Amino acid sequence: MEQLQTVFLAILVAFLGFSPPGMLNMTALKISLEHPRLQALRFVLGASSVIFVQALIAVTFAKFLAKNPELIRYLTYAAIAAFLLLAYSFYRQARRKVQIKLKESGTQSYWAGFTMAWMNMLAIPFFLGYSTILEAKGVLETLAPHNWLFALGAMAGAFSLFMLYVSFARVIQQRVQFIARNINYILSLLFLVLALTTIYNALVGN
C-alpha cells in the first residue's frame, strides 16, 4: 500500500507541476502540430526519461542537496545561458516563420526532448521541495525502493501530461488560434521568463 501511495503522490506532483504552459509541454504541442505524432511521442519519451532521473536525484539526495545548495546554483547558471539562447532561437523562428526541422525516421526528436528536459534545472529543486514536504508530513518515504517508485511515478505523471498536450494539439489549434499562430513567440517568451526567474532566484539565493 505504501508503494502505491508513493507512485500516486509522484504522479500527482509531476502532473500538477508540468500542467501550466511551459517549455516542454508547449514544445511537444508545437512538434505535434508540425510533424507526425510519432515525432511528438519520441520528444515526450526523451523528456520523460530525464524527469525520471531528475526526480530520482532529488529524492535520493534530498538531504545532501538541502545541505549543499551551491551545487544546484552552479547548474542553474548554466541553465540561464541555455534559456536565453533558446528564447532567442524561437524568436528568430517566429520572425522567419521557420518550423523545427526533425527527421521523420530517426531519434532526433527523442534527443531534443532529452536535451531540453536537462536544461530545465528547476525540475530538481521542484521535486526536492515537494519530496521534502511530503516526507516531513509522514506521507512519503525517500529510502529505497520508494525513491525509485517516486521517480517512476514522476515520469508517468509527466508523460501523461505531455501526451494530453499532444493528443489535443489540434483542438488547441482550432480553439486557441492565438497560441497556434504565435507559438514560437510564446515559447521564446517562456524561455525568457525562465531565464529571468532563474537569475532572480540565483541573486536572491546569494
mmCIF file with all atom_site columns, C-alpha atoms in Angstrom:
data_model
loop_
_atom_site.group_PDB
_atom_site.id
_atom_site.type_symbol
_atom_site.label_atom_id
_atom_site.label_alt_id
_atom_site.label_comp_id
_atom_site.label_asym_id
_atom_site.label_entity_id
_atom_site.label_seq_id
_atom_site.pdbx_PDB_ins_code
_atom_site.Cartn_x
_atom_site.Cartn_y
_atom_site.Cartn_z
_atom_site.occupancy
_atom_site.B_iso_or_equiv
_atom_site.pdbx_formal_charge
_atom_site.auth_seq_id
_atom_site.auth_comp_id
_atom_site.auth_asym_id
_atom_site.auth_atom_id
_atom_site.pdbx_PDB_model_num
ATOM 1   C CA . MET A 1 1   ? 0.000  0.000  0.000   1.00 0.00 ? 1   MET A CA 1
ATOM 2   C CA . GLU A 1 2   ? 2.839  2.406  0.821   1.00 0.00 ? 2   GLU A CA 1
ATOM 3   C CA . GLN A 1 3   ? 4.423  1.655  -2.557  1.00 0.00 ? 3   GLN A CA 1
ATOM 4   C CA . LEU A 1 4   ? 1.213  2.546  -4.405  1.00 0.00 ? 4   LEU A CA 1
ATOM 5   C CA . GLN A 1 5   ? 0.887  5.714  -2.352  1.00 0.00 ? 5   GLN A CA 1
ATOM 6   C CA . THR A 1 6   ? 4.426  6.746  -3.319  1.00 0.00 ? 6   THR A CA 1
ATOM 7   C CA . VAL A 1 7   ? 3.711  6.219  -7.019  1.00 0.00 ? 7   VAL A CA 1
ATOM 8   C CA . PHE A 1 8   ? 0.373  8.060  -6.808  1.00 0.00 ? 8   PHE A CA 1
ATOM 9   C CA . LEU A 1 9   ? 1.906  11.032 -4.989  1.00 0.00 ? 9   LEU A CA 1
ATOM 10  C CA . ALA A 1 10  ? 4.683  11.301 -7.583  1.00 0.00 ? 10  ALA A CA 1
ATOM 11  C CA . ILE A 1 11  ? 2.205  11.127 -10.478 1.00 0.00 ? 11  ILE A CA 1
ATOM 12  C CA . LEU A 1 12  ? 0.121  13.871 -8.889  1.00 0.00 ? 12  LEU A CA 1
ATOM 13  C CA . VAL A 1 13  ? 3.135  16.101 -8.142  1.00 0.00 ? 13  VAL A CA 1
ATOM 14  C CA . ALA A 1 14  ? 4.543  15.774 -11.673 1.00 0.00 ? 14  ALA A CA 1
ATOM 15  C CA . PHE A 1 15  ? 1.159  16.169 -13.369 1.00 0.00 ? 15  PHE A CA 1
ATOM 16  C CA . LEU A 1 16  ? 0.336  19.338 -11.475 1.00 0.00 ? 16  LEU A CA 1
ATOM 17  C CA . GLY A 1 17  ? 3.882  20.679 -11.722 1.00 0.00 ? 17  GLY A CA 1
ATOM 18  C CA . PHE A 1 18  ? 4.068  20.398 -15.503 1.00 0.00 ? 18  PHE A CA 1
ATOM 19  C CA . SER A 1 19  ? 0.434  21.350 -16.216 1.00 0.00 ? 19  SER A CA 1
ATOM 20  C CA . PRO A 1 20  ? 0.992  25.107 -16.715 1.00 0.00 ? 20  PRO A CA 1
ATOM 21  C CA . PRO A 1 21  ? 2.239  26.002 -20.215 1.00 0.00 ? 21  PRO A CA 1
ATOM 22  C CA . GLY A 1 22  ? 5.991  25.539 -20.158 1.00 0.00 ? 22  GLY A CA 1
ATOM 23  C CA . MET A 1 23  ? 8.877  24.829 -22.472 1.00 0.00 ? 23  MET A CA 1
ATOM 24  C CA . LEU A 1 24  ? 8.366  21.042 -22.547 1.00 0.00 ? 24  LEU A CA 1
ATOM 25  C CA . ASN A 1 25  ? 4.611  20.754 -22.981 1.00 0.00 ? 25  ASN A CA 1
ATOM 26  C CA . MET A 1 26  ? 4.429  23.683 -25.409 1.00 0.00 ? 26  MET A CA 1
ATOM 27  C CA . THR A 1 27  ? 7.279  22.273 -27.496 1.00 0.00 ? 27  THR A CA 1
ATOM 28  C CA . ALA A 1 28  ? 5.536  18.885 -27.550 1.00 0.00 ? 28  ALA A CA 1
ATOM 29  C CA . LEU A 1 29  ? 2.398  20.654 -28.763 1.00 0.00 ? 29  LEU A CA 1
ATOM 30  C CA . LYS A 1 30  ? 4.379  22.510 -31.433 1.00 0.00 ? 30  LYS A CA 1
ATOM 31  C CA . ILE A 1 31  ? 6.010  19.309 -32.728 1.00 0.00 ? 31  ILE A CA 1
ATOM 32  C CA . SER A 1 32  ? 2.639  17.562 -32.801 1.00 0.00 ? 32  SER A CA 1
ATOM 33  C CA . LEU A 1 33  ? 1.190  20.347 -34.941 1.00 0.00 ? 33  LEU A CA 1
ATOM 34  C CA . GLU A 1 34  ? 4.089  20.467 -37.387 1.00 0.00 ? 34  GLU A CA 1
ATOM 35  C CA . HIS A 1 35  ? 5.184  16.814 -37.614 1.00 0.00 ? 35  HIS A CA 1
ATOM 36  C CA . PRO A 1 36  ? 3.761  13.283 -37.424 1.00 0.00 ? 36  PRO A CA 1
ATOM 37  C CA . ARG A 1 37  ? 2.593  12.342 -33.923 1.00 0.00 ? 37  ARG A CA 1
ATOM 38  C CA . LEU A 1 38  ? 5.396  9.763  -33.677 1.00 0.00 ? 38  LEU A CA 1
ATOM 39  C CA . GLN A 1 39  ? 7.880  12.638 -33.514 1.00 0.00 ? 39  GLN A CA 1
ATOM 40  C CA . ALA A 1 40  ? 5.975  14.204 -30.611 1.00 0.00 ? 40  ALA A CA 1
ATOM 41  C CA . LEU A 1 41  ? 5.872  10.825 -28.857 1.00 0.00 ? 41  LEU A CA 1
ATOM 42  C CA . ARG A 1 42  ? 9.637  10.499 -29.179 1.00 0.00 ? 42  ARG A CA 1
ATOM 43  C CA . PHE A 1 43  ? 10.095 14.010 -27.812 1.00 0.00 ? 43  PHE A CA 1
ATOM 44  C CA . VAL A 1 44  ? 7.853  13.188 -24.834 1.00 0.00 ? 44  VAL A CA 1
ATOM 45  C CA . LEU A 1 45  ? 9.738  9.933  -24.182 1.00 0.00 ? 45  LEU A CA 1
ATOM 46  C CA . GLY A 1 46  ? 13.038 11.808 -24.210 1.00 0.00 ? 46  GLY A CA 1
ATOM 47  C CA . ALA A 1 47  ? 11.791 14.460 -21.804 1.00 0.00 ? 47  ALA A CA 1
ATOM 48  C CA . SER A 1 48  ? 10.099 11.929 -19.510 1.00 0.00 ? 48  SER A CA 1
ATOM 49  C CA . SER A 1 49  ? 13.224 9.785  -19.232 1.00 0.00 ? 49  SER A CA 1
ATOM 50  C CA . VAL A 1 50  ? 15.150 12.810 -17.961 1.00 0.00 ? 50  VAL A CA 1
ATOM 51  C CA . ILE A 1 51  ? 12.393 13.676 -15.499 1.00 0.00 ? 51  ILE A CA 1
ATOM 52  C CA . PHE A 1 52  ? 12.767 10.153 -14.085 1.00 0.00 ? 52  PHE A CA 1
ATOM 53  C CA . VAL A 1 53  ? 16.458 10.830 -13.401 1.00 0.00 ? 53  VAL A CA 1
ATOM 54  C CA . GLN A 1 54  ? 15.803 14.322 -12.024 1.00 0.00 ? 54  GLN A CA 1
ATOM 55  C CA . ALA A 1 55  ? 13.139 13.041 -9.622  1.00 0.00 ? 55  ALA A CA 1
ATOM 56  C CA . LEU A 1 56  ? 15.382 10.171 -8.542  1.00 0.00 ? 56  LEU A CA 1
ATOM 57  C CA . ILE A 1 57  ? 18.280 12.551 -7.850  1.00 0.00 ? 57  ILE A CA 1
ATOM 58  C CA . ALA A 1 58  ? 16.020 14.904 -5.891  1.00 0.00 ? 58  ALA A CA 1
ATOM 59  C CA . VAL A 1 59  ? 14.535 12.166 -3.698  1.00 0.00 ? 59  VAL A CA 1
ATOM 60  C CA . THR A 1 60  ? 17.686 10.091 -3.220  1.00 0.00 ? 60  THR A CA 1
ATOM 61  C CA . PHE A 1 61  ? 19.957 13.007 -2.390  1.00 0.00 ? 61  PHE A CA 1
ATOM 62  C CA . ALA A 1 62  ? 17.337 15.235 -0.750  1.00 0.00 ? 62  ALA A CA 1
ATOM 63  C CA . LYS A 1 63  ? 19.293 15.684 2.472   1.00 0.00 ? 63  LYS A CA 1
ATOM 64  C CA . PHE A 1 64  ? 22.629 16.165 0.685   1.00 0.00 ? 64  PHE A CA 1
ATOM 65  C CA . LEU A 1 65  ? 21.230 18.723 -1.799  1.00 0.00 ? 65  LEU A CA 1
ATOM 66  C CA . ALA A 1 66  ? 19.490 20.590 1.005   1.00 0.00 ? 66  ALA A CA 1
ATOM 67  C CA . LYS A 1 67  ? 22.850 20.978 2.757   1.00 0.00 ? 67  LYS A CA 1
ATOM 68  C CA . ASN A 1 68  ? 24.715 21.913 -0.472  1.00 0.00 ? 68  ASN A CA 1
ATOM 69  C CA . PRO A 1 69  ? 22.532 24.408 -2.359  1.00 0.00 ? 69  PRO A CA 1
ATOM 70  C CA . GLU A 1 70  ? 25.588 25.782 -4.169  1.00 0.00 ? 70  GLU A CA 1
ATOM 71  C CA . LEU A 1 71  ? 25.624 22.645 -6.348  1.00 0.00 ? 71  LEU A CA 1
ATOM 72  C CA . ILE A 1 72  ? 22.174 23.436 -7.695  1.00 0.00 ? 72  ILE A CA 1
ATOM 73  C CA . ARG A 1 73  ? 23.195 27.083 -8.025  1.00 0.00 ? 73  ARG A CA 1
ATOM 74  C CA . TYR A 1 74  ? 26.096 26.248 -10.347 1.00 0.00 ? 74  TYR A CA 1
ATOM 75  C CA . LEU A 1 75  ? 23.830 24.113 -12.523 1.00 0.00 ? 75  LEU A CA 1
ATOM 76  C CA . THR A 1 76  ? 21.363 26.994 -12.563 1.00 0.00 ? 76  THR A CA 1
ATOM 77  C CA . TYR A 1 77  ? 23.937 29.372 -14.045 1.00 0.00 ? 77  TYR A CA 1
ATOM 78  C CA . ALA A 1 78  ? 24.403 27.021 -16.998 1.00 0.00 ? 78  ALA A CA 1
ATOM 79  C CA . ALA A 1 79  ? 20.635 26.794 -17.412 1.00 0.00 ? 79  ALA A CA 1
ATOM 80  C CA . ILE A 1 80  ? 20.318 30.587 -17.601 1.00 0.00 ? 80  ILE A CA 1
ATOM 81  C CA . ALA A 1 81  ? 22.570 30.718 -20.657 1.00 0.00 ? 81  ALA A CA 1
ATOM 82  C CA . ALA A 1 82  ? 20.634 27.863 -22.272 1.00 0.00 ? 82  ALA A CA 1
ATOM 83  C CA . PHE A 1 83  ? 17.266 29.530 -21.620 1.00 0.00 ? 83  PHE A CA 1
ATOM 84  C CA . LEU A 1 84  ? 18.426 32.811 -23.165 1.00 0.00 ? 84  LEU A CA 1
ATOM 85  C CA . LEU A 1 85  ? 19.817 31.014 -26.200 1.00 0.00 ? 85  LEU A CA 1
ATOM 86  C CA . LEU A 1 86  ? 16.559 29.097 -26.711 1.00 0.00 ? 86  LEU A CA 1
ATOM 87  C CA . ALA A 1 87  ? 14.491 32.266 -26.236 1.00 0.00 ? 87  ALA A CA 1
ATOM 88  C CA . TYR A 1 88  ? 16.480 33.960 -28.990 1.00 0.00 ? 88  TYR A CA 1
ATOM 89  C CA . SER A 1 89  ? 16.253 30.868 -31.213 1.00 0.00 ? 89  SER A CA 1
ATOM 90  C CA . PHE A 1 90  ? 12.442 30.634 -31.018 1.00 0.00 ? 90  PHE A CA 1
ATOM 91  C CA . TYR A 1 91  ? 12.146 34.398 -31.533 1.00 0.00 ? 91  TYR A CA 1
ATOM 92  C CA . ARG A 1 92  ? 14.178 34.064 -34.744 1.00 0.00 ? 92  ARG A CA 1
ATOM 93  C CA . GLN A 1 93  ? 11.943 31.205 -35.863 1.00 0.00 ? 93  GLN A CA 1
ATOM 94  C CA . ALA A 1 94  ? 8.856  33.293 -35.192 1.00 0.00 ? 94  ALA A CA 1
ATOM 95  C CA . ARG A 1 95  ? 10.229 36.213 -37.210 1.00 0.00 ? 95  ARG A CA 1
ATOM 96  C CA . ARG A 1 96  ? 11.234 33.983 -40.108 1.00 0.00 ? 96  ARG A CA 1
ATOM 97  C CA . LYS A 1 97  ? 8.212  31.660 -39.877 1.00 0.00 ? 97  LYS A CA 1
ATOM 98  C CA . VAL A 1 98  ? 10.584 28.693 -39.828 1.00 0.00 ? 98  VAL A CA 1
ATOM 99  C CA . GLN A 1 99  ? 9.456  25.318 -38.481 1.00 0.00 ? 99  GLN A CA 1
ATOM 100 C CA . ILE A 1 100 ? 11.536 22.947 -36.383 1.00 0.00 ? 100 ILE A CA 1
ATOM 101 C CA . LYS A 1 101 ? 13.272 20.521 -38.698 1.00 0.00 ? 101 LYS A CA 1
ATOM 102 C CA . LEU A 1 102 ? 13.107 16.930 -37.480 1.00 0.00 ? 102 LEU A CA 1
ATOM 103 C CA . LYS A 1 103 ? 13.943 13.799 -39.409 1.00 0.00 ? 103 LYS A CA 1
ATOM 104 C CA . GLU A 1 104 ? 10.863 11.646 -39.860 1.00 0.00 ? 104 GLU A CA 1
ATOM 105 C CA . SER A 1 105 ? 12.828 8.444  -39.289 1.00 0.00 ? 105 SER A CA 1
ATOM 106 C CA . GLY A 1 106 ? 15.357 8.632  -36.535 1.00 0.00 ? 106 GLY A CA 1
ATOM 107 C CA . THR A 1 107 ? 15.752 9.703  -32.939 1.00 0.00 ? 107 THR A CA 1
ATOM 108 C CA . GLN A 1 108 ? 16.398 13.430 -33.334 1.00 0.00 ? 108 GLN A CA 1
ATOM 109 C CA . SER A 1 109 ? 13.123 14.343 -31.629 1.00 0.00 ? 109 SER A CA 1
ATOM 110 C CA . TYR A 1 110 ? 13.898 11.996 -28.722 1.00 0.00 ? 110 TYR A CA 1
ATOM 111 C CA . TRP A 1 111 ? 17.226 13.716 -28.117 1.00 0.00 ? 111 TRP A CA 1
ATOM 112 C CA . ALA A 1 112 ? 15.564 17.116 -28.475 1.00 0.00 ? 112 ALA A CA 1
ATOM 113 C CA . GLY A 1 113 ? 13.249 16.228 -25.592 1.00 0.00 ? 113 GLY A CA 1
ATOM 114 C CA . PHE A 1 114 ? 16.117 14.653 -23.653 1.00 0.00 ? 114 PHE A CA 1
ATOM 115 C CA . THR A 1 115 ? 18.328 17.734 -24.006 1.00 0.00 ? 115 THR A CA 1
ATOM 116 C CA . MET A 1 116 ? 15.606 20.283 -23.363 1.00 0.00 ? 116 MET A CA 1
ATOM 117 C CA . ALA A 1 117 ? 14.479 18.499 -20.200 1.00 0.00 ? 117 ALA A CA 1
ATOM 118 C CA . TRP A 1 118 ? 18.049 18.538 -18.853 1.00 0.00 ? 118 TRP A CA 1
ATOM 119 C CA . MET A 1 119 ? 18.130 22.284 -19.423 1.00 0.00 ? 119 MET A CA 1
ATOM 120 C CA . ASN A 1 120 ? 15.218 22.615 -17.025 1.00 0.00 ? 120 ASN A CA 1
ATOM 121 C CA . MET A 1 121 ? 17.285 22.815 -13.835 1.00 0.00 ? 121 MET A CA 1
ATOM 122 C CA . LEU A 1 122 ? 14.174 23.951 -11.961 1.00 0.00 ? 122 LEU A CA 1
ATOM 123 C CA . ALA A 1 123 ? 12.885 20.364 -12.016 1.00 0.00 ? 123 ALA A CA 1
ATOM 124 C CA . ILE A 1 124 ? 15.327 19.080 -9.397  1.00 0.00 ? 124 ILE A CA 1
ATOM 125 C CA . PRO A 1 125 ? 14.565 21.839 -6.849  1.00 0.00 ? 125 PRO A CA 1
ATOM 126 C CA . PHE A 1 126 ? 10.857 21.315 -7.624  1.00 0.00 ? 126 PHE A CA 1
ATOM 127 C CA . PHE A 1 127 ? 10.936 17.596 -6.819  1.00 0.00 ? 127 PHE A CA 1
ATOM 128 C CA . LEU A 1 128 ? 13.322 18.244 -3.947  1.00 0.00 ? 128 LEU A CA 1
ATOM 129 C CA . GLY A 1 129 ? 10.927 20.711 -2.358  1.00 0.00 ? 129 GLY A CA 1
ATOM 130 C CA . TYR A 1 130 ? 7.841  18.538 -2.701  1.00 0.00 ? 130 TYR A CA 1
ATOM 131 C CA . SER A 1 131 ? 9.563  15.330 -1.573  1.00 0.00 ? 131 SER A CA 1
ATOM 132 C CA . THR A 1 132 ? 10.927 17.140 1.492   1.00 0.00 ? 132 THR A CA 1
ATOM 133 C CA . ILE A 1 133 ? 7.487  18.496 2.386   1.00 0.00 ? 133 ILE A CA 1
ATOM 134 C CA . LEU A 1 134 ? 5.773  15.144 1.883   1.00 0.00 ? 134 LEU A CA 1
ATOM 135 C CA . GLU A 1 135 ? 8.436  13.353 3.895   1.00 0.00 ? 135 GLU A CA 1
ATOM 136 C CA . ALA A 1 136 ? 8.067  15.876 6.716   1.00 0.00 ? 136 ALA A CA 1
ATOM 137 C CA . LYS A 1 137 ? 4.317  15.207 6.747   1.00 0.00 ? 137 LYS A CA 1
ATOM 138 C CA . GLY A 1 138 ? 4.995  11.488 7.046   1.00 0.00 ? 138 GLY A CA 1
ATOM 139 C CA . VAL A 1 139 ? 3.276  10.523 3.791   1.00 0.00 ? 139 VAL A CA 1
ATOM 140 C CA . LEU A 1 140 ? 6.420  9.820  1.751   1.00 0.00 ? 140 LEU A CA 1
ATOM 141 C CA . GLU A 1 141 ? 9.410  7.575  2.364   1.00 0.00 ? 141 GLU A CA 1
ATOM 142 C CA . THR A 1 142 ? 12.590 8.524  0.444   1.00 0.00 ? 142 THR A CA 1
ATOM 143 C CA . LEU A 1 143 ? 14.648 5.402  1.087   1.00 0.00 ? 143 LEU A CA 1
ATOM 144 C CA . ALA A 1 144 ? 14.855 2.539  -1.425  1.00 0.00 ? 144 ALA A CA 1
ATOM 145 C CA . PRO A 1 145 ? 12.727 1.266  -3.044  1.00 0.00 ? 145 PRO A CA 1
ATOM 146 C CA . HIS A 1 146 ? 10.428 4.249  -2.504  1.00 0.00 ? 146 HIS A CA 1
ATOM 147 C CA . ASN A 1 147 ? 12.856 6.648  -4.206  1.00 0.00 ? 147 ASN A CA 1
ATOM 148 C CA . TRP A 1 148 ? 12.721 4.550  -7.390  1.00 0.00 ? 148 TRP A CA 1
ATOM 149 C CA . LEU A 1 149 ? 8.947  4.298  -7.199  1.00 0.00 ? 149 LEU A CA 1
ATOM 150 C CA . PHE A 1 150 ? 8.696  8.065  -6.769  1.00 0.00 ? 150 PHE A CA 1
ATOM 151 C CA . ALA A 1 151 ? 10.867 8.590  -9.862  1.00 0.00 ? 151 ALA A CA 1
ATOM 152 C CA . LEU A 1 152 ? 8.754  6.140  -11.873 1.00 0.00 ? 152 LEU A CA 1
ATOM 153 C CA . GLY A 1 153 ? 5.602  7.922  -10.762 1.00 0.00 ? 153 GLY A CA 1
ATOM 154 C CA . ALA A 1 154 ? 7.064  11.311 -11.685 1.00 0.00 ? 154 ALA A CA 1
ATOM 155 C CA . MET A 1 155 ? 7.973  10.017 -15.136 1.00 0.00 ? 155 MET A CA 1
ATOM 156 C CA . ALA A 1 156 ? 4.484  8.551  -15.607 1.00 0.00 ? 156 ALA A CA 1
ATOM 157 C CA . GLY A 1 157 ? 2.818  11.775 -14.491 1.00 0.00 ? 157 GLY A CA 1
ATOM 158 C CA . ALA A 1 158 ? 4.924  13.943 -16.783 1.00 0.00 ? 158 ALA A CA 1
ATOM 159 C CA . PHE A 1 159 ? 4.465  11.552 -19.716 1.00 0.00 ? 159 PHE A CA 1
ATOM 160 C CA . SER A 1 160 ? 0.683  11.539 -19.264 1.00 0.00 ? 160 SER A CA 1
ATOM 161 C CA . LEU A 1 161 ? 0.518  15.315 -19.067 1.00 0.00 ? 161 LEU A CA 1
ATOM 162 C CA . PHE A 1 162 ? 2.690  15.842 -22.147 1.00 0.00 ? 162 PHE A CA 1
ATOM 163 C CA . MET A 1 163 ? 0.667  13.312 -24.133 1.00 0.00 ? 163 MET A CA 1
ATOM 164 C CA . LEU A 1 164 ? -2.505 15.208 -23.264 1.00 0.00 ? 164 LEU A CA 1
ATOM 165 C CA . TYR A 1 165 ? -0.968 18.266 -24.903 1.00 0.00 ? 165 TYR A CA 1
ATOM 166 C CA . VAL A 1 166 ? -0.015 16.153 -27.912 1.00 0.00 ? 166 VAL A CA 1
ATOM 167 C CA . SER A 1 167 ? -3.395 14.406 -28.163 1.00 0.00 ? 167 SER A CA 1
ATOM 168 C CA . PHE A 1 168 ? -5.381 17.648 -28.009 1.00 0.00 ? 168 PHE A CA 1
ATOM 169 C CA . ALA A 1 169 ? -2.969 19.724 -30.080 1.00 0.00 ? 169 ALA A CA 1
ATOM 170 C CA . ARG A 1 170 ? -5.467 20.078 -32.936 1.00 0.00 ? 170 ARG A CA 1
ATOM 171 C CA . VAL A 1 171 ? -8.234 21.075 -30.550 1.00 0.00 ? 171 VAL A CA 1
ATOM 172 C CA . ILE A 1 172 ? -5.965 23.686 -29.024 1.00 0.00 ? 172 ILE A CA 1
ATOM 173 C CA . GLN A 1 173 ? -5.051 24.903 -32.504 1.00 0.00 ? 173 GLN A CA 1
ATOM 174 C CA . GLN A 1 174 ? -8.709 25.253 -33.505 1.00 0.00 ? 174 GLN A CA 1
ATOM 175 C CA . ARG A 1 175 ? -9.954 26.832 -30.283 1.00 0.00 ? 175 ARG A CA 1
ATOM 176 C CA . VAL A 1 176 ? -6.947 28.899 -29.330 1.00 0.00 ? 176 VAL A CA 1
ATOM 177 C CA . GLN A 1 177 ? -5.857 30.402 -32.608 1.00 0.00 ? 177 GLN A CA 1
ATOM 178 C CA . PHE A 1 178 ? -3.647 32.932 -30.876 1.00 0.00 ? 178 PHE A CA 1
ATOM 179 C CA . ILE A 1 179 ? -1.460 30.150 -29.459 1.00 0.00 ? 179 ILE A CA 1
ATOM 180 C CA . ALA A 1 180 ? -1.380 28.319 -32.778 1.00 0.00 ? 180 ALA A CA 1
ATOM 181 C CA . ARG A 1 181 ? -0.332 31.420 -34.703 1.00 0.00 ? 181 ARG A CA 1
ATOM 182 C CA . ASN A 1 182 ? 2.167  32.709 -32.193 1.00 0.00 ? 182 ASN A CA 1
ATOM 183 C CA . ILE A 1 183 ? 3.580  29.546 -30.606 1.00 0.00 ? 183 ILE A CA 1
ATOM 184 C CA . ASN A 1 184 ? 7.195  30.476 -31.437 1.00 0.00 ? 184 ASN A CA 1
ATOM 185 C CA . TYR A 1 185 ? 6.758  33.870 -29.771 1.00 0.00 ? 185 TYR A CA 1
ATOM 186 C CA . ILE A 1 186 ? 5.138  32.159 -26.778 1.00 0.00 ? 186 ILE A CA 1
ATOM 187 C CA . LEU A 1 187 ? 7.995  29.668 -26.464 1.00 0.00 ? 187 LEU A CA 1
ATOM 188 C CA . SER A 1 188 ? 10.513 32.499 -26.789 1.00 0.00 ? 188 SER A CA 1
ATOM 189 C CA . LEU A 1 189 ? 8.743  34.422 -24.028 1.00 0.00 ? 189 LEU A CA 1
ATOM 190 C CA . LEU A 1 190 ? 8.563  31.322 -21.808 1.00 0.00 ? 190 LEU A CA 1
ATOM 191 C CA . PHE A 1 191 ? 12.295 30.742 -22.075 1.00 0.00 ? 191 PHE A CA 1
ATOM 192 C CA . LEU A 1 192 ? 12.991 34.424 -21.419 1.00 0.00 ? 192 LEU A CA 1
ATOM 193 C CA . VAL A 1 193 ? 10.780 34.349 -18.321 1.00 0.00 ? 193 VAL A CA 1
ATOM 194 C CA . LEU A 1 194 ? 12.509 31.162 -17.155 1.00 0.00 ? 194 LEU A CA 1
ATOM 195 C CA . ALA A 1 195 ? 15.904 32.814 -17.611 1.00 0.00 ? 195 ALA A CA 1
ATOM 196 C CA . LEU A 1 196 ? 14.876 35.981 -15.737 1.00 0.00 ? 196 LEU A CA 1
ATOM 197 C CA . THR A 1 197 ? 13.217 33.963 -12.967 1.00 0.00 ? 197 THR A CA 1
ATOM 198 C CA . THR A 1 198 ? 16.296 31.798 -12.617 1.00 0.00 ? 198 THR A CA 1
ATOM 199 C CA . ILE A 1 199 ? 18.555 34.868 -12.493 1.00 0.00 ? 199 ILE A CA 1
ATOM 200 C CA . TYR A 1 200 ? 16.335 36.408 -9.817  1.00 0.00 ? 200 TYR A CA 1
ATOM 201 C CA . ASN A 1 201 ? 16.336 33.222 -7.752  1.00 0.00 ? 201 ASN A CA 1
ATOM 202 C CA . ALA A 1 202 ? 20.113 32.951 -8.081  1.00 0.00 ? 202 ALA A CA 1
ATOM 203 C CA . LEU A 1 203 ? 20.611 36.548 -6.936  1.00 0.00 ? 203 LEU A CA 1
ATOM 204 C CA . VAL A 1 204 ? 18.220 36.119 -4.011  1.00 0.00 ? 204 VAL A CA 1
ATOM 205 C CA . GLY A 1 205 ? 19.899 32.861 -3.120  1.00 0.00 ? 205 GLY A CA 1
ATOM 206 C CA . ASN A 1 206 ? 23.234 34.610 -2.975  1.00 0.00 ? 206 ASN A CA 1
#
